[in-house]
PDB file of C-alpha atoms in Angstrom:
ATOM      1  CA  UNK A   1     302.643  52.934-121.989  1.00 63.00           C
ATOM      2  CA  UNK A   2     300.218  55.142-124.238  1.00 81.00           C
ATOM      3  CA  UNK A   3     302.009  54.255-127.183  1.00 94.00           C
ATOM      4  CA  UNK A   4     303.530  56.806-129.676  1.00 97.00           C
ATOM      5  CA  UNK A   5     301.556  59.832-129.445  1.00 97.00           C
ATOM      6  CA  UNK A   6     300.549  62.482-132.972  1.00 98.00           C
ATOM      7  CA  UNK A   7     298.546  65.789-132.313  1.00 98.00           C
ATOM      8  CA  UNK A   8     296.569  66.765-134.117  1.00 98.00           C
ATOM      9  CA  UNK A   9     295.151  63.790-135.490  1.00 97.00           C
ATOM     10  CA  UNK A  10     293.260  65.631-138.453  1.00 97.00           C
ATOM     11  CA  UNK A  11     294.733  69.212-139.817  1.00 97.00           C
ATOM     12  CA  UNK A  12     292.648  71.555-142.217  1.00 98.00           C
ATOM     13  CA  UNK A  13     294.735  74.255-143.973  1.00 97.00           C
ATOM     14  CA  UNK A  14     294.500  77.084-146.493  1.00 97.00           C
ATOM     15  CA  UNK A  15     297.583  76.990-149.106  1.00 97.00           C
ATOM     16  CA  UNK A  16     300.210  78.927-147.994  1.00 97.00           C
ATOM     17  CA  UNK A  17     300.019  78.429-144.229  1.00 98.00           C
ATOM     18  CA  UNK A  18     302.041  77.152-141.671  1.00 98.00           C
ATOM     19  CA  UNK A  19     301.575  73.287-140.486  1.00 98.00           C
ATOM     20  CA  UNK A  20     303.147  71.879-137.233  1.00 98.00           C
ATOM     21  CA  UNK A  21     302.822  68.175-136.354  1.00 98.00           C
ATOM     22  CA  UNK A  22     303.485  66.950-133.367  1.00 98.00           C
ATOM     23  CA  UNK A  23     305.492  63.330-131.757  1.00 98.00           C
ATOM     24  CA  UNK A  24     305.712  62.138-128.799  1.00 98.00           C
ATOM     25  CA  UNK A  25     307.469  58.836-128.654  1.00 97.00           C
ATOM     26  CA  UNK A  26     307.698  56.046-126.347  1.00 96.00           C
ATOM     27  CA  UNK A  27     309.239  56.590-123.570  1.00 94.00           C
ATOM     28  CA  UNK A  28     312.790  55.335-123.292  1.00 92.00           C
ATOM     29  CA  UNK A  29     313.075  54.717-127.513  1.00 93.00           C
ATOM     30  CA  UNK A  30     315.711  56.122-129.020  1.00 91.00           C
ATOM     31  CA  UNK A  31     315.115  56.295-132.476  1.00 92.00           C
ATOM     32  CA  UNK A  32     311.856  58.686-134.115  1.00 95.00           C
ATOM     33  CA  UNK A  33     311.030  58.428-137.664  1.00 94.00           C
ATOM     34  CA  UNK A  34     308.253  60.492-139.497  1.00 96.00           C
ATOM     35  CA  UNK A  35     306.680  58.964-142.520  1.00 95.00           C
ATOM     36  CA  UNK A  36     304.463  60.434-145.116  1.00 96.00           C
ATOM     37  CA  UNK A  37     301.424  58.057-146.493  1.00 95.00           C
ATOM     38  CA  UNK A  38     299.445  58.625-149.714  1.00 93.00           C
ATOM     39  CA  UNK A  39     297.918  56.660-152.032  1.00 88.00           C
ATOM     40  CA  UNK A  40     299.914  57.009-154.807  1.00 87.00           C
ATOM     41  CA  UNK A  41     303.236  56.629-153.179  1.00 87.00           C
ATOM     42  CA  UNK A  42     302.230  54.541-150.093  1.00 89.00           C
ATOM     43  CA  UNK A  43     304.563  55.037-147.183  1.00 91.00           C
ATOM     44  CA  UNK A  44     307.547  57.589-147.583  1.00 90.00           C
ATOM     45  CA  UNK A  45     310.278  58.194-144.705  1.00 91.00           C
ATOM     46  CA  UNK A  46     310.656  61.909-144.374  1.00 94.00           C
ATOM     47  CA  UNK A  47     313.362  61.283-141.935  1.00 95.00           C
ATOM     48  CA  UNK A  48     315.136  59.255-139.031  1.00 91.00           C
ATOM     49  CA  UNK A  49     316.440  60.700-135.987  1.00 94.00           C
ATOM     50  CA  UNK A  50     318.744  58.521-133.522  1.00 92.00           C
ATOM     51  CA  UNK A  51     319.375  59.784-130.318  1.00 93.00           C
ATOM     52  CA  UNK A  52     317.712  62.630-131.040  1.00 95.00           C
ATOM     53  CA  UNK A  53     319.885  63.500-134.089  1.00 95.00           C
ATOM     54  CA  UNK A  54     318.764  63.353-137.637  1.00 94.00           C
ATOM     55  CA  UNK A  55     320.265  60.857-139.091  1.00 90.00           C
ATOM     56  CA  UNK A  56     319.164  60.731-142.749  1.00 88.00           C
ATOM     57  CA  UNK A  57     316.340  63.349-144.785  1.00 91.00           C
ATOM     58  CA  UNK A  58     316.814  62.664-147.713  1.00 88.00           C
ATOM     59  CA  UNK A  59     313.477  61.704-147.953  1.00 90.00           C
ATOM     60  CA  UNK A  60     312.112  65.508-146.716  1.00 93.00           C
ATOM     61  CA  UNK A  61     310.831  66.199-150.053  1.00 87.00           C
ATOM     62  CA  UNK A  62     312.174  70.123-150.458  1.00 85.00           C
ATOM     63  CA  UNK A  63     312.983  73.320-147.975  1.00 91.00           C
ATOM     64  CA  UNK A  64     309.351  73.765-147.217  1.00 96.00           C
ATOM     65  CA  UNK A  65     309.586  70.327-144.476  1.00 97.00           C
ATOM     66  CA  UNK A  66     311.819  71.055-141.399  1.00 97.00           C
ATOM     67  CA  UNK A  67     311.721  68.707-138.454  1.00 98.00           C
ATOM     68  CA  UNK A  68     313.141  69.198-135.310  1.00 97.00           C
ATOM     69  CA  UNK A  69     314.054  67.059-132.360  1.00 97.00           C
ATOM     70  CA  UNK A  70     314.883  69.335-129.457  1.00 97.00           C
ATOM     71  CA  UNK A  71     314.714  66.598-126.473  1.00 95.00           C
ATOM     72  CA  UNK A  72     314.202  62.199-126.371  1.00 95.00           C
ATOM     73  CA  UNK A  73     310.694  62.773-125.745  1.00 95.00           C
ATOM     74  CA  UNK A  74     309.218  65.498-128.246  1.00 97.00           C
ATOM     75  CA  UNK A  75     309.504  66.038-132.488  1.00 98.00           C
ATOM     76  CA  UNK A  76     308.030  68.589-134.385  1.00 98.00           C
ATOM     77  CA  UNK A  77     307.494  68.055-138.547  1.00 98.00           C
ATOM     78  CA  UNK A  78     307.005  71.941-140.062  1.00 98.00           C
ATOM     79  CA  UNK A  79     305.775  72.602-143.564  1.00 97.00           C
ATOM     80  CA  UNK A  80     306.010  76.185-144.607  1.00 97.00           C
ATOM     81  CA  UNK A  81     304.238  77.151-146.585  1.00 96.00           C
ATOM     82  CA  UNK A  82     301.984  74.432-146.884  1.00 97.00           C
ATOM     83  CA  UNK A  83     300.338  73.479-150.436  1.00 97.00           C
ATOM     84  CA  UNK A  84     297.724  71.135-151.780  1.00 97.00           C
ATOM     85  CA  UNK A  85     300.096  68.107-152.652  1.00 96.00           C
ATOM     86  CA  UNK A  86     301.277  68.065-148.900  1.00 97.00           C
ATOM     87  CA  UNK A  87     298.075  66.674-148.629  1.00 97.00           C
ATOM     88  CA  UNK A  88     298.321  63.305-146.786  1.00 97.00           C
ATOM     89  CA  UNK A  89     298.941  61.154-143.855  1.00 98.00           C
ATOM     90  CA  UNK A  90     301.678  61.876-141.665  1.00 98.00           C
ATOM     91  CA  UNK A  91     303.076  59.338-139.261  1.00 98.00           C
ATOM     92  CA  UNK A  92     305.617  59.470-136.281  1.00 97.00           C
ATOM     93  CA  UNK A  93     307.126  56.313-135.209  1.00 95.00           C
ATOM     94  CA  UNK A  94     309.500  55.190-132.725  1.00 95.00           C
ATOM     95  CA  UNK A  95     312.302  51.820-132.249  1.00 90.00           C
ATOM     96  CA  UNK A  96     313.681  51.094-129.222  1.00 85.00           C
ATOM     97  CA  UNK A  97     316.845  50.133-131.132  1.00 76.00           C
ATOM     98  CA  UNK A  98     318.953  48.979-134.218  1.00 67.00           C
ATOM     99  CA  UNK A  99     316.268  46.516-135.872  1.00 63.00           C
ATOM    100  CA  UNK A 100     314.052  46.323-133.422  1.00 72.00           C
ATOM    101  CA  UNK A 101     310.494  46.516-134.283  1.00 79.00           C
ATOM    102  CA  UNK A 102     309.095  50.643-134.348  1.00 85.00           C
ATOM    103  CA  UNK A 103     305.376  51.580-133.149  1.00 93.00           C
ATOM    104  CA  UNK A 104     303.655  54.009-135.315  1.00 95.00           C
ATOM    105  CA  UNK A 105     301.271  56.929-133.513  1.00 97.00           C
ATOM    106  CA  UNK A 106     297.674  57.156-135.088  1.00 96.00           C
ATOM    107  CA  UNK A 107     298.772  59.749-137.661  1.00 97.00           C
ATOM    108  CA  UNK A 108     298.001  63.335-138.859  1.00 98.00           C
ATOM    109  CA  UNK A 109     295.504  63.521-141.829  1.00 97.00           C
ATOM    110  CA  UNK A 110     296.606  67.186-143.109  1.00 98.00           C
ATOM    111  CA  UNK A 111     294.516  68.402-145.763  1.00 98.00           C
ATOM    112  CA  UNK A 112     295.291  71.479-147.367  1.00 98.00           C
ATOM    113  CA  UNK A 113     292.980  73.527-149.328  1.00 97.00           C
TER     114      UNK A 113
ATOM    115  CA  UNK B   1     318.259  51.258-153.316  1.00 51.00           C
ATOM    116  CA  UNK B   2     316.394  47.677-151.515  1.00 56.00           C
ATOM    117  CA  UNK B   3     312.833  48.029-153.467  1.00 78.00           C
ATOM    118  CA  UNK B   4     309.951  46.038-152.305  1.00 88.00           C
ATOM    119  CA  UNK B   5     307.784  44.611-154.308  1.00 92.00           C
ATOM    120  CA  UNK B   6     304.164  43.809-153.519  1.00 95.00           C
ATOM    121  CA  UNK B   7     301.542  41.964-154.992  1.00 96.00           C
ATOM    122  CA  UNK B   8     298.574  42.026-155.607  1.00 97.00           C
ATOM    123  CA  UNK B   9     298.096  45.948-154.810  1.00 95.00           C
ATOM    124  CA  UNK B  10     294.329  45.038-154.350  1.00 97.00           C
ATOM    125  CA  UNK B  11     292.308  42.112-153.139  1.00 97.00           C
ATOM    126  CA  UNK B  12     288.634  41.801-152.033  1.00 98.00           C
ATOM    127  CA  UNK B  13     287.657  38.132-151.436  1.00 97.00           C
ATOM    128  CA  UNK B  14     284.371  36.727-149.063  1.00 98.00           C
ATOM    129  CA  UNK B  15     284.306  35.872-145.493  1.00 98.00           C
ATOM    130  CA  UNK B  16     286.110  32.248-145.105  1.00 97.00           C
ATOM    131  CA  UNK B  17     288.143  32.024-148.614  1.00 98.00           C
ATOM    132  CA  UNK B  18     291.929  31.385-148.658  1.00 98.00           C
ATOM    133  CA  UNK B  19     294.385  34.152-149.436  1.00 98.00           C
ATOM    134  CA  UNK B  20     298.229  34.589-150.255  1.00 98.00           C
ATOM    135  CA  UNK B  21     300.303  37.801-150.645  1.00 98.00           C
ATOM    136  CA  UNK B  22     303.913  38.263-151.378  1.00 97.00           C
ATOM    137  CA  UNK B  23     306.617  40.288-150.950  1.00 96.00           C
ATOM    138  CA  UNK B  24     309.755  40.112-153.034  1.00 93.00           C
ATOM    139  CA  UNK B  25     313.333  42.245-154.007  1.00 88.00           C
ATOM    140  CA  UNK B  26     316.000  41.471-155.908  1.00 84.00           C
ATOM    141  CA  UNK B  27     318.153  41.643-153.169  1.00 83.00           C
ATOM    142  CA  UNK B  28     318.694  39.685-149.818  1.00 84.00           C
ATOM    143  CA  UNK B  29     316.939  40.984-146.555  1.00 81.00           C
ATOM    144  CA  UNK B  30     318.612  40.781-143.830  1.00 80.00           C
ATOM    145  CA  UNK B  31     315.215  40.706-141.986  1.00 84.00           C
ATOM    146  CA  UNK B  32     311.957  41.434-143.056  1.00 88.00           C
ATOM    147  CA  UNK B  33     308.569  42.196-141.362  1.00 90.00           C
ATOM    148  CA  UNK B  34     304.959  41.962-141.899  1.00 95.00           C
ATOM    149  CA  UNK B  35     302.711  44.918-140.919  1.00 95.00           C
ATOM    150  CA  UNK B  36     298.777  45.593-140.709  1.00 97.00           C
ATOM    151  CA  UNK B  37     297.691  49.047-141.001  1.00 96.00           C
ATOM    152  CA  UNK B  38     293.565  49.198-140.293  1.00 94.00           C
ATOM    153  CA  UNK B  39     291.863  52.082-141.421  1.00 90.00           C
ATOM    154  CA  UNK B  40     292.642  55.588-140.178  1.00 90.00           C
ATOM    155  CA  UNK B  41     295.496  53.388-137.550  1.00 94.00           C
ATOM    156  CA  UNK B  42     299.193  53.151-137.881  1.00 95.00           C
ATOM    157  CA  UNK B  43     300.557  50.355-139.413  1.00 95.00           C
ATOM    158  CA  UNK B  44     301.036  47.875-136.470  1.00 95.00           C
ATOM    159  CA  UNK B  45     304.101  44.757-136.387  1.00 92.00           C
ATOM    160  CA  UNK B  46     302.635  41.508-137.332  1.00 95.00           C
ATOM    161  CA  UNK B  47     305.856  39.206-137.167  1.00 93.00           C
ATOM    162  CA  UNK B  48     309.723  39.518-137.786  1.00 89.00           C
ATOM    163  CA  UNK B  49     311.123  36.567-139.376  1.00 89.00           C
ATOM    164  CA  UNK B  50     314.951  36.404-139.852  1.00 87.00           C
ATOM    165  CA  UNK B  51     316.397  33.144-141.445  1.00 88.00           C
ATOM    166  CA  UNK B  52     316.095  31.522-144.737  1.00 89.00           C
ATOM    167  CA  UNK B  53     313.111  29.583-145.109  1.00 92.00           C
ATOM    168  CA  UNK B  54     311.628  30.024-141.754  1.00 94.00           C
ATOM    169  CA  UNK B  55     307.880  29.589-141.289  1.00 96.00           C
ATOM    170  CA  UNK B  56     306.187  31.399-138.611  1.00 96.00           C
ATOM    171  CA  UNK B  57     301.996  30.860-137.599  1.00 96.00           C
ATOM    172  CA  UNK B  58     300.092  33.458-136.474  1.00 95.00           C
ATOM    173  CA  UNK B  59     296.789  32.057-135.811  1.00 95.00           C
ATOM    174  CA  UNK B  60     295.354  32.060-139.281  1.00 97.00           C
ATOM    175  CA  UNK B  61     298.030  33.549-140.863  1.00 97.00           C
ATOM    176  CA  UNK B  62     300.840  31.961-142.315  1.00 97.00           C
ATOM    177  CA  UNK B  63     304.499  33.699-143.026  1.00 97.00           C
ATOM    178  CA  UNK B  64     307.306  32.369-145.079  1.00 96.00           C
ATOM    179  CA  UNK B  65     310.725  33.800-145.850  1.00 93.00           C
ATOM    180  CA  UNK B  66     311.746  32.840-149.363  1.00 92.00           C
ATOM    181  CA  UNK B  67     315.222  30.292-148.847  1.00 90.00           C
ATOM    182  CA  UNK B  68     317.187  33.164-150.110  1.00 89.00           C
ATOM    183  CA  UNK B  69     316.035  35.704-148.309  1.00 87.00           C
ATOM    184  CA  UNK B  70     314.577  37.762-151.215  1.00 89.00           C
ATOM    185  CA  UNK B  71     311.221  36.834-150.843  1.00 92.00           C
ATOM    186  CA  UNK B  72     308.417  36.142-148.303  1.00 95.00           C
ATOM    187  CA  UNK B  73     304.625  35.897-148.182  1.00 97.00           C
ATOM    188  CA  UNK B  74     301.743  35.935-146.135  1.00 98.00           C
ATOM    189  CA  UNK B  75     298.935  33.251-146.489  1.00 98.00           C
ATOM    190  CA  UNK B  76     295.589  33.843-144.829  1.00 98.00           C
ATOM    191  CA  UNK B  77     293.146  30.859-144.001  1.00 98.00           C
ATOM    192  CA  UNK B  78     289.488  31.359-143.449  1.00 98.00           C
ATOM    193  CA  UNK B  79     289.373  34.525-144.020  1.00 97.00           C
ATOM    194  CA  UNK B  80     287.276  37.392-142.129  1.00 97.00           C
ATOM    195  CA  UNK B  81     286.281  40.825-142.271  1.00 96.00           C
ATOM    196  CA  UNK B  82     288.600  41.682-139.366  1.00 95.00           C
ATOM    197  CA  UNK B  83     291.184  40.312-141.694  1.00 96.00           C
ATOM    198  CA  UNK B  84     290.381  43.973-144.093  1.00 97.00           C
ATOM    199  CA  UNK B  85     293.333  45.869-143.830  1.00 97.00           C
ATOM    200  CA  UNK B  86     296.654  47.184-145.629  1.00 97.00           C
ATOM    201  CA  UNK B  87     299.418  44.597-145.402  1.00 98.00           C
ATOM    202  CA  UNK B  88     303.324  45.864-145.254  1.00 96.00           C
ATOM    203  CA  UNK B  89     306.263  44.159-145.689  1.00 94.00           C
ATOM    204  CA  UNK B  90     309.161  46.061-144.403  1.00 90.00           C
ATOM    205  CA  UNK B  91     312.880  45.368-144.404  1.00 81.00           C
ATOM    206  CA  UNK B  92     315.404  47.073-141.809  1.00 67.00           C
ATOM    207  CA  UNK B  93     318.908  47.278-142.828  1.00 60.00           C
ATOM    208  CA  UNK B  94     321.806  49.081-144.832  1.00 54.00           C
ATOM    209  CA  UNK B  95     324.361  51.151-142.544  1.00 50.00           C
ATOM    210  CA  UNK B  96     321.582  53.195-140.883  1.00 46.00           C
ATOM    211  CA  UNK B  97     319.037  50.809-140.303  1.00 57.00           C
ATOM    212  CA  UNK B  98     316.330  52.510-142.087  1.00 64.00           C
ATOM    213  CA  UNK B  99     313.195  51.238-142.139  1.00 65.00           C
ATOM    214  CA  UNK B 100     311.674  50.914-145.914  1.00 80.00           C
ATOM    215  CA  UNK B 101     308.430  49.665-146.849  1.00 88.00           C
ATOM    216  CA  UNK B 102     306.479  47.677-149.765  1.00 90.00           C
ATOM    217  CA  UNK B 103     303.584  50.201-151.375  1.00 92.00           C
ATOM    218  CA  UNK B 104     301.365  47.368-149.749  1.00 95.00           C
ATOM    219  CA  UNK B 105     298.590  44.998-150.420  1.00 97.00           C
ATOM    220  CA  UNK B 106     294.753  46.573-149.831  1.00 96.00           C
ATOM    221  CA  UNK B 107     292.757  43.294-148.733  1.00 97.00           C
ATOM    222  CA  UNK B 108     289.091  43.723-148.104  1.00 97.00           C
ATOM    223  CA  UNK B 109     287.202  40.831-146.868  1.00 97.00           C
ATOM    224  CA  UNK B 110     283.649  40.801-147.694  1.00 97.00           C
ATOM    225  CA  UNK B 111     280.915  39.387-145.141  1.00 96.00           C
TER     226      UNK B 111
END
């Protein structure tokens, strides 16, 4: 298996446009989770899908993040309009079930400028 | 809210010294992981470790859960530069089974 799989793996923005990451779990998982990394506040979840449902996003930090799960094998994380402090890390990872262990892609480093 | 606790934030020893880091809460984990993130990776699974007091080896690395199942940490031996990395502890639980991590521990291992 190729693993859980993040386009693009670096993103370079101006302020005020449109960002779409891009997850493609492993195959037969059925929870997704995207995380947000930074220095400052290490590893955030955005939000947690289950069976393709969003479970919990409380963590998407305002109405600018939207993240979509249209089918078990594809996720999309959408900030619009983008701004400097979105700046960071974003990772996808997938579980194969309740406590089981999840596998994290390779990330998208978005800077936005 | 489970919080996570993790000390030291930073750590930069040389090549073949001895190392501990911990992770603690003031609550009980159900079950707790270690994680290794390497630069510009994902963080990547480590071990699980699930009862009170269990001890698990890992090569050179050592991992305790705390008796009461608030604590754990993670001893290196001999350490080496392919050791450098940021080290997670994660607990998975509450109604939802989110996953939640520690902020971390940076180690750097110096040649």
């Amino acid at each position: 298996d190729a693993g859980v799989i993040q386009s693009p793996r670096h993103e370079v923005t101006e302020m005020g446009q449109e960002v779409t990451l891009r997850c493609k779990p492993i195959s037969g998982h059925n929870s997704l989770f995207w995380y947000r990394q930074t220095m400052m506040r290490g590893l955030e979840l955005l939000i947690y899908f289950n069976n393709n449902v969003p479970i919990d996003d409380s963590g998407m930090p305002e109405d600018r993040f939207s993240a979509k799960m249209p089918n078990a094998s594809f996720s999309t994380l959408k900030i619009q309009p983008s701004e400097p402090r979105d700046s960071a890390v974003y990772f996808c990872a997938s579980r194969d079930r309740a406590g089981g262990s999840a596998f994290f892609g390779q990330g998208t480093r978005l800077t936005v400028v | 809210t489970q919080l996570l606790e993790q000390s030291p934030q930073f750590l930069s020893i040389q090549e073949g010294e001895n190392l501990t880091v911990y992770c603690n809460s003031s609550s009980v984990f159900s079950s707790l992981q270690w994680y290794r993130q390497e630069p510009g990776e994902g963080p990547v699974l480590l071990v699980t470790v699930v009862t009170g007091g269990e001890v698990k080896k890992l090569k050179r690395l050592t991992f305790q859960f705390g008796d009461a199942r608030k604590d754990s940490s993670l001893h290196i031996t001999a350490a080496q530069p392919g050791d450098t990395g940021l080290y997670l502890c994660k607990y998975s639980g509450g109604s939802n089974y989110k996953l939640t991590f520690g902020k971390g521990t940076l180690l750097t291992v110096n040649p």
